[in-house]
């Protein structure tokens, strides 16, 4: 049950909750962890099954990580670059995701993976569904850090009408319920400079994959 008395909280679609400025002063700690993780599992541009490199760079932490190559989208226990397991999820990641999910009305959330997206000028992400996880009753918690971007939130078909939300540093979307399989994407990252991330935007998406 969502607390509509929370002034920072908006339900953008049934089960999809936007929490503005949701991470307070944890931003620097989260970004520090991102750079530690990227030193172990570097950001890379994955190839889609059609053979195109995505413009967004990605890495993962947790028990599994989301990858894509010519054979498809899936979760893997090992980073294909190193052949080693993905770095474990920092406590501050897990604790933050659990608290945010609870605030949006999803108690006892315990993610087993975090996909980290890095956007540079010109990066974008087309409309897609997140459907490589096993249990769609579990929400996704998404934290935006750095430069702003336009988030498009559609329905259950790729081409239907969509709601647009400009996501800024510290904004969070918790994506669950009947919206868990909604199509969504983000527009092109525009040039800019953020005091903590410079010319980039990072997006942490927490999932229960297995
Ligand atoms: C992004 N986010 O914000 C891309 N997926 O850069 C996603 O694709 C996403 O924000 C599932 C749930 C929440 C999200
Ligand atoms: Fe997504």
Short mmCIF file of C-alpha atoms and ligand atoms in Angstrom, two decimals:
data_model
loop_
_atom_site.label_atom_id
_atom_site.label_comp_id
_atom_site.label_asym_id
_atom_site.label_seq_id
_atom_site.Cartn_x
_atom_site.Cartn_y
_atom_site.Cartn_z
CA UNK A 1 0.00 0.00 0.00
CA UNK A 2 1.56 3.26 -1.15
CA UNK A 3 1.60 6.15 1.32
CA UNK A 4 0.09 9.01 -0.63
CA UNK A 5 0.93 11.32 2.27
CA UNK A 6 4.61 11.13 1.23
CA UNK A 7 5.04 14.42 -0.69
CA UNK A 8 8.03 13.18 -2.69
CA UNK A 9 6.12 10.19 -4.01
CA UNK A 10 4.04 10.05 -7.22
CA UNK A 11 2.45 7.00 -8.80
CA UNK A 12 3.20 7.51 -12.52
CA UNK A 13 1.26 4.36 -13.45
CA UNK A 14 -0.38 1.64 -11.33
CA UNK A 15 2.47 0.01 -9.38
CA UNK A 16 5.15 2.37 -10.74
CA UNK A 17 6.22 4.90 -8.16
CA UNK A 18 8.50 7.91 -8.67
CA UNK A 19 10.30 9.16 -5.56
CA UNK A 20 12.01 12.52 -6.10
CA UNK A 21 15.29 13.25 -4.37
CA UNK A 22 15.11 9.88 -2.63
CA UNK A 23 18.69 9.11 -1.68
CA UNK A 24 19.67 12.23 0.28
CA UNK A 25 23.38 12.35 1.05
CA UNK A 26 24.06 8.73 0.02
CA UNK A 27 24.86 9.92 -3.51
CA UNK A 28 28.61 10.24 -3.00
CA UNK A 29 28.84 6.87 -1.28
CA UNK A 30 26.88 5.15 -4.06
CA UNK A 31 29.07 6.77 -6.72
CA UNK A 32 32.24 5.77 -4.86
CA UNK A 33 31.01 2.17 -4.92
CA UNK A 34 30.28 2.47 -8.66
CA UNK A 35 33.91 3.39 -9.32
CA UNK A 36 35.20 0.54 -7.12
CA UNK A 37 32.93 -1.91 -8.95
CA UNK A 38 33.99 -0.60 -12.36
CA UNK A 39 37.64 -1.17 -11.44
CA UNK A 40 36.82 -4.89 -11.05
CA UNK A 41 34.09 -5.32 -13.71
CA UNK A 42 34.65 -2.52 -16.24
CA UNK A 43 31.85 -0.73 -18.06
CA UNK A 44 31.36 -2.20 -21.53
CA UNK A 45 29.02 -1.78 -24.49
CA UNK A 46 27.15 -5.02 -25.00
CA UNK A 47 25.93 -6.29 -28.37
CA UNK A 48 22.23 -6.92 -28.91
CA UNK A 49 21.05 -10.16 -30.58
CA UNK A 50 20.76 -8.22 -33.85
CA UNK A 51 24.49 -7.42 -33.65
CA UNK A 52 24.35 -3.74 -32.70
CA UNK A 53 26.36 -2.29 -29.81
CA UNK A 54 24.18 -0.49 -27.26
CA UNK A 55 25.12 3.18 -26.76
CA UNK A 56 24.88 2.76 -22.97
CA UNK A 57 27.83 1.16 -21.15
CA UNK A 58 26.99 -1.44 -18.51
CA UNK A 59 28.36 -3.46 -15.66
CA UNK A 60 26.84 -5.47 -12.80
CA UNK A 61 27.29 -6.51 -9.20
CA UNK A 62 25.60 -9.25 -7.20
CA UNK A 63 25.13 -13.00 -7.55
CA UNK A 64 24.34 -12.69 -11.27
CA UNK A 65 24.70 -9.98 -13.91
CA UNK A 66 22.61 -9.05 -16.93
CA UNK A 67 24.38 -9.49 -20.25
CA UNK A 68 23.56 -9.44 -23.93
CA UNK A 69 25.34 -10.87 -26.94
CA UNK A 70 24.39 -12.43 -30.25
CA UNK A 71 22.73 -15.34 -28.49
CA UNK A 72 20.37 -13.12 -26.48
CA UNK A 73 19.65 -11.37 -23.21
CA UNK A 74 20.19 -13.24 -19.94
CA UNK A 75 21.67 -13.30 -16.46
CA UNK A 76 25.05 -14.96 -15.96
CA UNK A 77 26.95 -15.78 -12.78
CA UNK A 78 30.28 -14.75 -14.30
CA UNK A 79 31.46 -11.61 -16.02
CA UNK A 80 32.27 -12.74 -19.58
CA UNK A 81 35.22 -10.32 -19.73
CA UNK A 82 37.07 -11.69 -16.69
CA UNK A 83 35.54 -15.16 -16.48
CA UNK A 84 35.18 -14.44 -12.72
CA UNK A 85 32.03 -13.93 -10.71
CA UNK A 86 30.59 -10.42 -10.69
CA UNK A 87 31.71 -8.30 -7.72
CA UNK A 88 29.39 -8.72 -4.77
CA UNK A 89 26.73 -6.13 -4.11
CA UNK A 90 27.93 -3.43 -1.69
CA UNK A 91 25.88 -3.29 1.53
CA UNK A 92 24.94 0.33 0.87
CA UNK A 93 23.41 -0.71 -2.49
CA UNK A 94 21.35 -3.50 -1.01
CA UNK A 95 20.21 -1.54 2.04
CA UNK A 96 19.26 1.48 -0.03
CA UNK A 97 17.24 -0.61 -2.49
CA UNK A 98 15.39 -2.38 0.32
CA UNK A 99 14.48 0.91 2.00
CA UNK A 100 13.34 2.50 -1.26
CA UNK A 101 11.17 -0.48 -2.17
CA UNK A 102 9.55 -0.39 1.27
CA UNK A 103 8.85 3.33 0.89
CA UNK A 104 7.07 2.58 -2.40
CA UNK A 105 4.97 -0.14 -0.83
CA UNK A 106 7.07 -3.26 -1.48
CA UNK A 107 8.29 -4.66 1.86
CA UNK A 108 11.10 -7.23 2.35
CA UNK A 109 12.75 -6.53 -0.99
CA UNK A 110 16.08 -8.32 -1.34
CA UNK A 111 17.74 -7.80 -4.75
CA UNK A 112 20.32 -10.32 -5.97
CA UNK A 113 21.72 -8.13 -8.74
CA UNK A 114 22.27 -4.52 -9.71
CA UNK A 115 22.73 -3.53 -13.35
CA UNK A 116 24.65 -0.27 -13.61
CA UNK A 117 24.09 1.78 -16.76
CA UNK A 118 26.46 4.58 -17.73
CA UNK A 119 25.23 7.22 -20.19
CA UNK A 120 27.57 9.59 -22.01
CA UNK A 121 26.48 12.39 -24.35
CA UNK A 122 24.37 10.80 -27.09
CA UNK A 123 23.61 7.57 -25.19
CA UNK A 124 19.98 6.46 -25.15
CA UNK A 125 17.90 3.37 -24.45
CA UNK A 126 15.03 2.34 -26.69
CA UNK A 127 11.65 1.15 -25.46
CA UNK A 128 11.96 -2.27 -23.82
CA UNK A 129 10.52 -4.56 -21.17
CA UNK A 130 12.59 -6.01 -18.34
CA UNK A 131 11.59 -9.64 -18.62
CA UNK A 132 14.72 -11.72 -18.07
CA UNK A 133 13.96 -12.17 -14.36
CA UNK A 134 12.13 -15.21 -13.03
CA UNK A 135 9.55 -13.64 -10.74
CA UNK A 136 7.65 -10.65 -12.09
CA UNK A 137 5.98 -10.16 -8.70
CA UNK A 138 9.31 -8.65 -7.57
CA UNK A 139 9.71 -4.96 -8.42
CA UNK A 140 12.72 -3.23 -9.96
CA UNK A 141 14.25 -0.30 -8.09
CA UNK A 142 15.97 2.25 -10.30
CA UNK A 143 18.22 5.06 -8.98
CA UNK A 144 19.28 7.97 -11.23
CA UNK A 145 22.59 9.74 -10.57
CA UNK A 146 24.20 12.65 -12.40
CA UNK A 147 22.88 14.40 -15.49
CA UNK A 148 19.12 14.51 -16.17
CA UNK A 149 17.40 12.45 -18.85
CA UNK A 150 13.87 11.98 -20.19
CA UNK A 151 12.29 8.70 -19.09
CA UNK A 152 9.42 7.36 -21.21
CA UNK A 153 6.94 5.06 -19.61
CA UNK A 154 4.47 3.23 -21.83
CA UNK A 155 1.99 0.42 -21.48
CA UNK A 156 2.15 -3.23 -22.34
CA UNK A 157 2.69 -2.56 -26.06
CA UNK A 158 5.87 -1.01 -27.48
CA UNK A 159 4.09 1.68 -29.48
CA UNK A 160 1.21 2.84 -27.27
CA UNK A 161 1.05 6.25 -25.56
CA UNK A 162 3.75 6.99 -23.01
CA UNK A 163 4.16 9.25 -19.99
CA UNK A 164 7.39 11.27 -19.96
CA UNK A 165 9.23 12.08 -16.75
CA UNK A 166 12.50 14.03 -16.52
CA UNK A 167 14.70 12.10 -14.11
CA UNK A 168 17.28 14.09 -12.19
CA UNK A 169 20.04 13.24 -9.73
CA UNK A 170 18.67 11.30 -6.77
CA UNK A 171 15.34 10.38 -8.34
CA UNK A 172 14.13 6.82 -7.93
CA UNK A 173 11.54 4.75 -9.78
CA UNK A 174 10.14 1.61 -8.21
CA UNK A 175 8.57 -0.44 -10.93
CA UNK A 176 6.23 -3.22 -9.86
CA UNK A 177 2.70 -4.52 -9.75
CA UNK A 178 0.81 -4.35 -13.02
CA UNK A 179 3.51 -2.02 -14.41
CA UNK A 180 6.32 -4.52 -13.94
CA UNK A 181 6.21 -5.53 -17.63
CA UNK A 182 5.43 -2.08 -19.04
CA UNK A 183 7.53 -0.81 -21.94
CA UNK A 184 9.91 2.00 -21.01
CA UNK A 185 13.01 3.71 -22.33
CA UNK A 186 15.10 6.83 -22.01
CA UNK A 187 15.82 9.66 -24.45
CA UNK A 188 19.25 10.86 -25.55
CA UNK A 189 21.62 12.18 -22.90
CA UNK A 190 22.32 15.86 -23.58
CA UNK A 191 25.70 17.49 -22.92
CA UNK A 192 26.12 18.91 -19.46
CA UNK A 193 28.21 18.78 -16.34
CA UNK A 194 27.14 17.45 -12.97
CA UNK A 195 29.25 18.25 -9.88
CA UNK A 196 29.51 14.55 -8.92
CA UNK A 197 29.43 12.71 -12.25
CA UNK A 198 30.79 15.22 -14.78
CA UNK A 199 29.43 14.60 -18.27
CA UNK A 200 27.65 11.33 -17.36
CA UNK A 201 24.48 9.84 -15.97
CA UNK A 202 24.46 6.58 -14.02
CA UNK A 203 21.42 4.43 -13.42
CA UNK A 204 21.44 1.65 -10.83
CA UNK A 205 18.70 -0.91 -11.46
CA UNK A 206 18.18 -3.44 -8.72
CA UNK A 207 16.43 -6.68 -9.51
CA UNK A 208 15.53 -10.04 -8.03
CA UNK A 209 16.68 -12.09 -11.00
CA UNK A 210 16.59 -15.66 -9.70
C1 LIG B 1 17.50 4.12 -17.17
N1 LIG B 1 16.08 2.27 -16.82
O1 LIG B 1 16.86 4.77 -16.35
C2 LIG B 1 16.97 2.85 -17.73
N2 LIG B 1 14.20 -0.65 -16.18
O2 LIG B 1 18.58 4.48 -17.58
C3 LIG B 1 15.45 1.11 -17.05
O3 LIG B 1 15.57 0.52 -18.09
C4 LIG B 1 14.59 0.60 -16.02
O4 LIG B 1 14.53 2.62 -14.74
C5 LIG B 1 13.39 -1.22 -15.29
C6 LIG B 1 12.94 -0.53 -14.19
C7 LIG B 1 13.32 0.75 -13.99
C8 LIG B 1 14.16 1.36 -14.91
FE1 LIG B 2 14.50 -1.32 -18.11
#
